[in-house]
Amino acid sequence: MVYKFEAVPWGLKTVWYFQELKDSVPQILTIVNKKKFDAIIMPIFPSNIEREGNINDFIKHSYLKSELEVKSDDIQKLHFLISNLSLSDQNKEQRKKNREILKQEIQFAAYLGVPSIIINSNSDPNKLAKFIRKMSIKYFIDFNTFVLDVDITKDWNKYNQIRQELQFNIPILLRLKKEMTTKNEQRKWLSENIRFVHLNQELFSMNDQGAPKLDDVQNQFLTSYFPFENYISISAKSPQIDLADHRQYMIHLFKNQQPLSEQANLASEFFDELQIPLQPYKDNLNSGTYEVFEQDKIKYDLYEDACRKYLKNVKKTEINILMAGAGRGGILERVIFAAQGAKCKTKIVALEKNPYAYMTLMFQKKRQKQWKDVEIILDDLKSWQTELKFDLIVSELLGSFGDNELSPECLLWAQKFLQPDAVSIPCDSVSYCVPVSCPQLHAKVKKSYGYDSSYVVHFQKYYTIHDIQKCMQFKHPDFNNENQLAQEQNLIFECKQDLLINGMAGYFTSKLYEEIELSTHPNNSTPDMYSWFPIYFPFEKPVNIIKKQKLKFTIKRVNNEEGVWYEWFNQVLSEDDQILDSSRIHNENGKKQIIEIK
């Protein structure tokens, strides 16, 4: 196959990586623009010139003599490759000379205002981090301008050490190799701040038509990387080799990705955005929030299926149904549809505390014929009084962690309205936790509500270990008082590789009726359902954990007359369970985040 594309798909940027220049920078830019590359990576100085380290030497041999050589817009297409000189050279004089040369090149890059200054990671990590910090402060260079050149097969620990020393997730140029690392290691790299994925020409072979192609292992990595909308850089064996066909292959690979479903596309705008969990009991949701949730057809289909199955199985001649928290009527309408096909007589009561959503329900009752027999009441489960006893209670009080929107409390209040053999849809909720590495997301937390708050997050750039564990469970109805509204769970995770853990990701499953279930659990999530994103419990201090060590995560669900809150902390354990490190208690006494009960 020969690949021919003119238009570049949105989100893909191709970069021509020059290890040496044989033409002037203006000539190179002309060639690159003609070949439709978006940018170039280039050295500042020829590698075959013996460096003196003085300004005259720099002026004489620098590839770019002045910013006036190129158009001002083209400066933003230049990503500078700093000379491959070590700050850890054994010879003191050589080490000092290297430092001065690197400093000179960085100063020139800062003067021009290029978007990236790419530094080799061959120096001692601590020395390199301190050097970068010094350059950043002295020449007013944003940390985000520096890019660390790393090898996917061997450099993660070095990179992790540098970014912890800097306390900043410095961007990286990630070099793919012919022999790639494990799938888990690849996934770990994908959670990092990758600015460029780099491909040497040697990684490509030729297909039957003589066009370049990559092996499956590199293709799979790139396909996982493409959603992050960053750069692919390609380098040739020599400056004379034309890389236009290699660029065409990248476009071919990009265009042949599996397209997102309609539901996934709707949810994609929330990738890696921190959201504070809703408190629908305390706050009245606005119409726009209801409207977003009502687009989740999958959830409503499952609720209707559950109600139909219950009504088909029930042996009573008359059924009273309570819709607890009717909102604008999305699930209520599905309850009505299910009841229309029932063999028994049904009475439906819809309870809603939001006066403005109640107005919408009353409007729907006047407009929709099938709603005419529904009794709509403005009140909440805690204060409402009725003589009616219900056979079925239907609710959607679930949060991203299952119980974090007060579903156990609300459904406990509702039990006084229920028959002894009543059924609840849903009939349970189970939460789950797993350690998560998400360095870029973690950096956002400090600028948001801080580390004593949980967040709802549609994770994109993240990595988790695989043994996700069950956390808390609640059953409904709870006539035997089995639910523990206040509880503590201690979960221990053995780490199978070196990892930086930024917090815990939380998920849930909820059985609606018999085998019908809602799930955000990564191993069996409900396809194309997006009403709930995972919850994120951040750690203020990221946990640097070594292979075979264990992470112990303790989470408490605490409640009093004011509300419910979570407290959490972590401990690092050795192989024989000795405590090596401990965090502080996050959100102690609900100091930052509480799910209020009024």
XYZ file of C-alpha atoms in Angstrom:
598
model
C 0.000 0.000 0.000
C 1.179 3.507 -0.882
C -0.275 6.205 1.389
C -1.416 9.490 -0.134
C -3.093 12.129 2.006
C -3.093 15.893 1.607
C -5.091 17.053 4.615
C -3.611 16.332 8.037
C -6.254 15.105 10.526
C -6.884 17.423 13.445
C -4.764 16.503 16.460
C -1.832 14.918 14.602
C 1.387 16.928 14.313
C 4.415 15.534 12.508
C 7.931 16.778 13.245
C 11.081 16.284 11.164
C 13.946 15.491 13.540
C 17.366 16.547 12.179
C 20.413 15.107 13.898
C 22.623 17.327 11.697
C 21.882 20.063 9.144
C 23.387 20.119 5.651
C 21.416 23.187 4.530
C 20.717 26.526 6.166
C 17.805 26.795 8.591
C 15.712 28.878 6.112
C 16.278 26.235 3.424
C 15.344 23.449 5.853
C 12.141 25.265 6.805
C 11.236 25.671 3.132
C 11.664 21.912 2.569
C 9.771 20.975 5.727
C 6.883 23.324 4.915
C 6.694 21.946 1.372
C 6.544 18.391 2.737
C 3.769 19.553 5.122
C 5.558 18.760 8.374
C 4.366 20.902 11.275
C 7.736 21.584 12.918
C 11.375 20.552 13.116
C 13.692 19.399 15.874
C 17.222 20.585 15.207
C 20.556 20.904 16.994
C 21.898 24.373 17.675
C 25.486 23.397 16.997
C 27.190 20.802 14.739
C 28.307 17.741 16.704
C 31.579 17.367 14.746
C 32.987 20.750 15.793
C 35.360 20.892 18.729
C 33.708 23.269 21.158
C 35.580 26.101 22.837
C 32.655 27.327 24.891
C 33.155 31.025 24.124
C 30.761 33.360 22.364
C 32.925 33.808 19.263
C 32.976 30.056 18.762
C 29.201 29.977 19.163
C 28.602 32.801 16.660
C 30.891 31.203 14.093
C 29.423 27.678 14.153
C 25.797 27.997 15.293
C 23.370 26.719 12.663
C 21.065 29.693 13.173
C 22.912 33.002 13.093
C 19.969 35.228 13.991
C 16.208 35.117 14.399
C 16.098 37.516 11.435
C 17.128 34.629 9.166
C 13.619 33.184 9.444
C 10.075 34.490 9.644
C 8.874 35.264 13.137
C 6.103 32.640 12.855
C 8.681 30.008 11.953
C 10.505 30.434 15.272
C 7.575 28.567 16.857
C 8.266 25.636 14.513
C 11.824 25.238 15.840
C 12.397 22.846 18.739
C 16.030 23.003 19.822
C 18.109 19.930 20.561
C 20.750 20.797 23.138
C 24.175 19.193 22.672
C 24.654 15.736 24.156
C 27.134 16.705 26.853
C 27.236 15.205 30.329
C 27.041 17.173 33.554
C 28.488 14.093 35.286
C 31.771 13.805 33.398
C 34.574 12.375 35.565
C 36.946 15.136 34.472
C 36.244 18.271 36.476
C 37.465 20.663 33.765
C 35.451 18.894 31.077
C 32.395 18.905 33.329
C 32.758 22.652 33.837
C 33.210 23.226 30.099
C 30.141 21.091 29.305
C 28.066 23.101 31.737
C 29.122 26.393 30.111
C 28.350 25.098 26.612
C 24.920 23.821 27.620
C 24.214 27.057 29.452
C 25.152 29.043 26.333
C 22.827 26.992 24.110
C 19.932 27.242 26.559
C 20.440 30.983 26.864
C 20.286 31.306 23.059
C 17.105 29.193 22.934
C 15.549 31.365 25.632
C 16.508 34.513 23.706
C 14.735 33.220 20.589
C 11.696 32.012 22.533
C 11.557 28.560 20.919
C 8.757 26.292 22.238
C 10.997 23.386 23.310
C 14.530 22.966 24.650
C 15.320 19.240 24.427
C 17.940 17.957 26.871
C 19.544 14.513 26.894
C 19.045 12.514 30.088
C 22.549 11.014 30.200
C 23.642 13.038 33.264
C 23.161 12.226 36.931
C 19.428 12.822 37.580
C 19.898 15.070 40.613
C 22.573 17.180 38.920
C 20.463 17.497 35.776
C 17.353 18.513 37.737
C 19.299 21.161 39.655
C 20.817 22.458 36.424
C 17.387 22.746 34.790
C 16.008 24.555 37.829
C 18.943 26.979 37.827
C 18.528 27.695 34.096
C 14.791 28.186 34.534
C 15.228 30.724 37.324
C 18.206 32.564 35.824
C 16.821 32.962 32.303
C 13.096 33.081 33.131
C 12.346 29.867 31.240
C 9.138 28.020 32.061
C 9.773 24.430 33.216
C 7.339 23.363 30.505
C 9.792 24.561 27.822
C 12.379 21.973 28.848
C 11.900 18.519 27.324
C 13.772 15.469 28.567
C 15.000 13.005 25.924
C 14.268 9.480 27.261
C 14.343 5.860 26.080
C 11.090 3.903 26.537
C 12.979 0.729 27.489
C 15.180 1.984 30.320
C 14.734 5.580 31.494
C 11.542 5.697 33.600
C 13.282 5.580 37.000
C 15.706 8.285 35.896
C 12.849 10.449 34.631
C 10.863 9.840 37.806
C 13.837 10.948 39.922
C 14.282 14.146 37.877
C 10.626 15.164 37.988
C 10.427 14.529 41.737
C 13.530 16.640 42.302
C 11.978 19.399 40.178
C 8.519 18.835 41.677
C 7.270 19.267 38.130
C 6.251 16.769 35.457
C 8.765 17.923 32.892
C 7.708 17.068 29.308
C 9.494 14.258 27.513
C 10.608 13.168 24.070
C 9.960 9.421 24.253
C 12.091 7.289 21.935
C 10.424 4.096 20.757
C 12.630 1.073 20.128
C 12.536 -1.968 17.881
C 12.332 -4.177 20.959
C 9.726 -2.467 23.103
C 9.208 -2.805 26.839
C 6.250 -4.652 28.430
C 2.646 -3.573 27.896
C 2.422 -2.388 31.503
C 5.571 -0.294 31.165
C 4.195 1.204 27.956
C 0.931 2.081 29.704
C 2.919 3.698 32.517
C 4.746 5.923 30.013
C 1.430 6.920 28.425
C 0.361 8.500 31.724
C 3.338 10.871 31.569
C 3.741 14.307 30.015
C 4.793 13.189 26.525
C 5.427 16.068 24.128
C 7.028 14.021 21.340
C 6.981 10.342 20.518
C 10.132 9.778 18.489
C 10.700 7.255 15.709
C 14.092 6.586 14.134
C 14.037 5.651 10.483
C 15.529 2.274 11.470
C 12.189 1.331 13.075
C 10.503 1.332 9.669
C 10.530 -1.499 7.163
C 9.073 -1.466 3.639
C 5.801 -3.026 2.509
C 5.313 -4.791 -0.849
C 4.782 -1.464 -2.621
C 7.976 0.012 -1.198
C 6.225 2.312 1.301
C 7.414 2.528 4.933
C 5.575 0.731 7.725
C 6.051 -0.034 11.408
C 5.722 -3.299 13.311
C 2.538 -4.001 15.260
C 4.131 -3.262 18.638
C 4.990 0.325 17.634
C 1.635 0.759 15.863
C -0.244 -0.293 18.983
C 1.667 2.159 21.142
C 1.047 5.019 18.701
C -2.646 4.185 18.482
C -2.841 4.460 22.281
C -0.930 7.750 22.150
C -2.904 9.468 19.366
C -5.852 10.586 21.555
C -3.463 12.873 23.474
C -3.072 15.122 20.400
C 0.676 15.631 20.529
C 3.680 15.387 18.239
C 5.227 12.473 16.344
C 8.880 13.171 15.502
C 10.754 11.167 12.880
C 14.504 11.191 12.233
C 16.390 9.980 9.135
C 19.734 8.229 8.870
C 21.079 11.279 7.070
C 19.791 14.801 6.302
C 19.416 13.936 2.591
C 16.744 11.278 3.161
C 13.176 12.375 2.400
C 10.740 11.524 5.214
C 7.545 12.538 3.376
C 6.414 8.901 2.955
C 6.985 8.252 6.651
C 4.720 11.193 7.449
C 2.093 9.745 5.113
C 2.245 6.491 7.050
C 1.600 8.367 10.312
C -1.484 9.971 8.775
C -2.651 6.573 7.497
C -2.255 5.080 10.974
C -3.990 8.042 12.608
C -6.960 7.942 10.215
C -7.468 4.218 10.736
C -8.134 4.501 14.457
C -11.360 3.040 15.783
C -13.774 6.017 15.922
C -15.334 6.955 19.247
C -18.946 6.016 19.772
C -21.441 8.875 19.980
C -21.622 8.483 23.761
C -17.841 8.350 24.180
C -17.463 11.398 21.974
C -19.895 13.337 24.175
C -17.896 12.372 27.256
C -14.493 13.168 25.702
C -14.764 16.899 26.480
C -14.348 15.978 30.157
C -11.014 14.115 29.734
C -8.790 14.770 32.778
C -11.001 17.600 34.032
C -11.407 17.841 37.806
C -15.014 18.130 38.929
C -16.309 18.346 42.474
C -18.844 15.540 43.119
C -22.464 16.666 43.001
C -24.500 16.994 46.177
C -28.041 16.574 44.842
C -29.528 16.209 48.332
C -28.102 19.538 49.507
C -28.238 21.386 46.188
C -30.955 21.660 43.589
C -29.482 20.571 40.267
C -29.958 22.900 37.326
C -31.803 22.012 34.158
C -28.605 21.701 32.120
C -27.217 19.041 34.481
C -30.414 17.011 34.193
C -30.278 17.365 30.422
C -26.720 15.987 30.240
C -27.668 12.935 32.307
C -30.824 12.366 30.259
C -28.716 11.823 27.120
C -27.367 8.611 28.651
C -29.800 6.274 26.906
C -28.009 3.129 28.133
C -28.734 3.872 31.786
C -32.418 4.561 31.137
C -32.786 1.399 29.049
C -31.384 -0.657 31.923
C -33.746 0.954 34.432
C -36.718 0.222 32.169
C -35.565 -3.384 31.694
C -35.250 -3.826 35.463
C -38.730 -2.416 36.113
C -40.283 -4.582 33.381
C -38.644 -7.705 34.760
C -39.820 -6.957 38.305
C -43.398 -6.340 37.143
C -43.316 -9.534 35.110
C -42.106 -11.572 38.109
C -44.311 -10.033 40.820
C -47.356 -12.084 41.898
C -49.502 -9.247 43.258
C -52.638 -7.815 41.655
C -51.857 -4.241 42.701
C -48.426 -2.635 42.900
C -47.535 0.722 44.462
C -44.356 2.221 42.972
C -42.391 5.103 44.511
C -40.059 7.054 42.253
C -37.682 8.594 44.825
C -35.967 11.676 43.390
C -37.744 12.009 40.054
C -35.652 14.910 38.723
C -37.098 16.057 35.394
C -38.654 12.641 34.829
C -36.066 10.708 32.800
C -36.297 7.476 34.801
C -39.912 8.143 35.823
C -40.896 8.022 32.155
C -39.237 4.596 31.831
C -41.095 3.383 34.943
C -44.335 4.530 33.311
C -43.448 2.687 30.076
C -42.692 -0.498 32.031
C -45.948 -0.229 34.021
C -48.034 0.075 30.849
C -47.174 -3.494 29.915
C -47.732 -4.937 33.389
C -50.480 -7.463 34.064
C -51.161 -5.990 37.505
C -52.671 -2.641 38.432
C -50.035 -0.025 39.269
C -50.009 3.222 41.199
C -47.001 5.468 40.692
C -45.983 8.235 43.082
C -43.094 10.524 42.092
C -41.315 12.401 44.877
C -39.041 15.350 44.060
C -37.541 17.959 46.406
C -36.300 20.408 43.735
C -39.194 22.883 43.209
C -38.041 23.786 39.702
C -37.706 20.173 38.589
C -41.148 19.635 40.193
C -42.517 22.355 37.880
C -41.147 20.421 34.900
C -42.750 17.206 36.156
C -46.121 18.928 36.511
C -45.763 20.360 32.997
C -45.028 16.883 31.671
C -48.065 15.489 33.477
C -50.309 17.985 31.705
C -48.672 17.362 28.341
C -48.169 13.571 28.345
C -51.288 11.361 28.416
C -49.446 8.397 29.938
C -48.504 10.577 32.925
C -52.094 11.444 33.901
C -52.370 8.917 36.743
C -48.930 9.651 38.234
C -49.111 11.451 41.592
C -46.311 14.039 41.783
C -45.305 15.343 45.215
C -42.915 18.163 46.175
C -41.038 16.896 49.253
C -37.985 14.858 50.226
C -37.537 11.374 51.621
C -36.440 12.583 55.041
C -39.486 14.731 55.826
C -42.284 13.253 53.714
C -45.157 11.496 55.505
C -47.634 9.113 53.899
C -49.943 6.244 54.817
C -49.159 4.473 51.552
C -46.934 1.415 51.546
C -44.907 0.720 48.440
C -43.976 -2.573 46.816
C -41.253 -1.090 44.618
C -38.992 1.902 45.140
C -37.028 3.176 42.153
C -34.235 5.709 42.650
C -31.110 7.058 40.997
C -29.129 8.340 43.969
C -25.808 6.789 42.991
C -22.552 8.736 42.851
C -19.212 7.984 41.240
C -18.213 5.939 44.309
C -21.649 4.367 44.603
C -22.601 5.692 48.038
C -21.076 9.190 47.846
C -24.373 10.995 47.098
C -26.092 9.677 50.255
C -27.945 6.779 48.637
C -27.632 4.599 51.809
C -29.020 7.371 54.014
C -31.807 8.383 51.622
C -32.978 4.822 51.049
C -32.860 4.145 54.789
C -35.240 7.084 55.319
C -37.517 5.609 52.634
C -37.860 2.230 54.336
C -40.726 3.452 56.492
C -42.814 3.688 53.304
C -42.093 0.122 52.165
C -43.923 -3.179 52.405
C -42.004 -5.940 54.246
C -41.376 -7.697 50.921
C -40.621 -4.523 48.968
C -37.962 -4.422 46.268
C -35.549 -1.572 45.566
C -34.206 -0.711 42.131
C -31.220 -0.552 42.545
C -30.863 -3.219 45.206
C -27.216 -2.564 46.083
C -24.072 -0.555 45.413
C -20.483 -1.779 45.698
C -17.455 0.522 45.495
C -13.959 -0.407 44.329
C -10.509 1.193 44.568
C -7.183 0.926 42.764
C -3.944 2.971 42.993
C -3.562 5.362 40.091
C -0.594 7.146 38.549
C -1.710 10.416 36.920
C 1.087 12.984 37.382
C -0.411 15.723 35.210
C -3.828 15.440 36.810
C -2.211 15.487 40.243
C -0.573 18.830 39.400
C -4.016 20.290 38.659
C -5.310 19.364 42.125
C -3.122 21.945 43.856
C -4.670 24.679 41.690
C -8.185 23.373 42.298
C -9.671 22.565 45.729
C -6.563 20.862 47.074
C -5.720 17.375 48.277
C -8.415 17.107 50.961
C -11.129 16.920 48.338
C -12.247 14.032 46.174
C -12.919 14.686 42.504
C -14.931 13.202 39.677
C -12.573 12.591 36.738
C -12.878 11.101 33.276
C -9.324 9.721 33.394
C -7.354 9.840 30.169
C -3.621 10.102 30.912
C -3.341 7.645 33.766
C -2.055 4.225 34.732
C -3.398 1.750 37.284
C -2.174 -1.569 38.586
C -4.562 -4.377 37.771
C -5.776 -5.828 41.087
C -8.698 -3.483 41.700
C -10.263 -4.271 45.081
C -13.739 -4.186 46.564
C -14.212 -1.415 49.107
C -17.702 -0.716 50.554
C -21.079 -2.370 49.955
C -24.655 -1.317 50.743
C -27.852 -3.332 50.214
C -31.351 -1.973 49.651
C -33.727 -2.234 51.315
C -31.891 -2.937 54.552
C -34.596 -4.314 56.833
C -32.024 -6.313 58.832
C -29.783 -3.292 59.525
C -26.768 -4.864 57.782
C -25.497 -1.628 56.230
C -22.779 0.191 58.113
C -23.253 3.856 57.307
C -19.918 4.572 59.026
C -17.130 2.147 58.165
C -13.411 1.769 57.563
C -11.748 -0.282 54.857
C -8.070 -1.233 54.626
C -6.910 -2.341 51.188
C -3.432 -3.685 50.437
C -1.987 -3.644 46.922
C 1.251 -5.369 45.982
C 3.114 -3.421 43.311
C 4.555 -5.506 40.485
C 6.719 -2.690 39.099
C 8.296 0.607 40.167
C 5.550 3.199 40.223
C 4.662 6.739 41.266
C 1.197 6.654 42.825
C -0.739 9.934 42.921
C -3.910 8.704 44.573
C -6.738 6.214 44.275
C -9.296 5.788 41.525
C -12.747 4.702 42.673
C -15.492 2.894 40.759
C -18.781 1.162 41.529
C -21.197 -1.517 40.463
C -24.904 -1.489 41.236
C -27.323 -4.349 40.713
C -30.658 -2.938 39.582
C -32.691 -6.141 39.616
C -31.567 -9.768 39.369
C -28.816 -9.879 36.679
C -29.402 -6.321 35.378
C -26.482 -4.168 36.535
C -24.854 -0.765 36.129
C -21.067 -0.725 36.325
C -18.121 1.645 36.008
C -15.712 -1.122 37.110
C -12.906 -1.127 34.490
C -13.086 -4.896 34.016
C -16.845 -5.031 33.329
C -18.055 -1.485 32.757
C -21.440 -0.931 31.137
C -20.652 -0.146 27.476
C -21.283 3.443 26.329
C -22.700 4.567 29.691
C -21.315 7.934 30.775
C -23.537 9.173 33.628
C -20.691 8.470 36.053
C -16.976 9.064 35.728
C -14.568 7.551 38.308
C -13.864 9.278 41.599
C -10.308 10.348 42.475
C -8.915 10.474 46.025
C -5.596 12.343 45.633
C -2.525 11.991 47.823
C -0.869 15.284 48.680
C 2.558 13.635 48.536
C 2.939 11.231 45.578
C 4.028 7.772 46.688
C 7.226 6.485 45.084
C 6.927 2.726 45.395
C 9.380 0.009 44.387
C 8.538 -3.343 42.861
C 7.292 -5.874 45.473
C 6.559 -3.197 48.054
C 2.922 -2.801 49.081
C 0.575 0.141 49.299
C -1.914 0.049 52.155
C -4.853 2.366 51.557
C -7.200 3.199 54.411
C -10.495 4.932 53.714
C -13.156 5.799 56.273
C -16.770 6.706 55.630
C -17.715 8.938 58.561
C -21.147 10.323 59.348
C -22.863 12.541 61.893
C -25.941 14.784 62.010
C -24.270 17.258 59.626
C -23.452 14.819 56.878
C -21.090 12.196 55.521
C -17.430 12.509 54.525
C -14.456 10.355 53.591
C -11.052 10.375 55.260
C -8.129 8.590 53.624
C -4.408 7.960 54.026
C -1.759 5.554 52.767
C 1.180 3.563 54.056
C 4.061 1.981 52.144
C 4.836 -1.522 53.392
C 7.862 -3.706 52.772
C 7.549 -7.262 51.462
C 7.277 -8.462 55.091
C 4.676 -5.755 55.942
C 6.953 -3.358 57.814
C 5.775 0.280 57.568
C 8.265 2.266 55.464
C 6.324 5.500 55.022
C 2.947 7.008 55.908
C 0.902 9.928 54.639
C -1.179 12.332 56.652
C -4.941 11.814 56.948
C -6.662 13.634 54.088
C -9.933 15.470 54.810
C -9.680 14.678 58.518
C -12.941 15.482 60.338
C -14.431 16.559 57.026
C -12.409 19.787 57.184
C -12.546 20.388 53.424
C -15.312 18.240 51.972
C -18.534 17.015 53.526
C -21.671 15.623 51.861
C -24.226 17.663 53.749
C -27.508 16.483 55.224
C -29.847 19.353 55.957
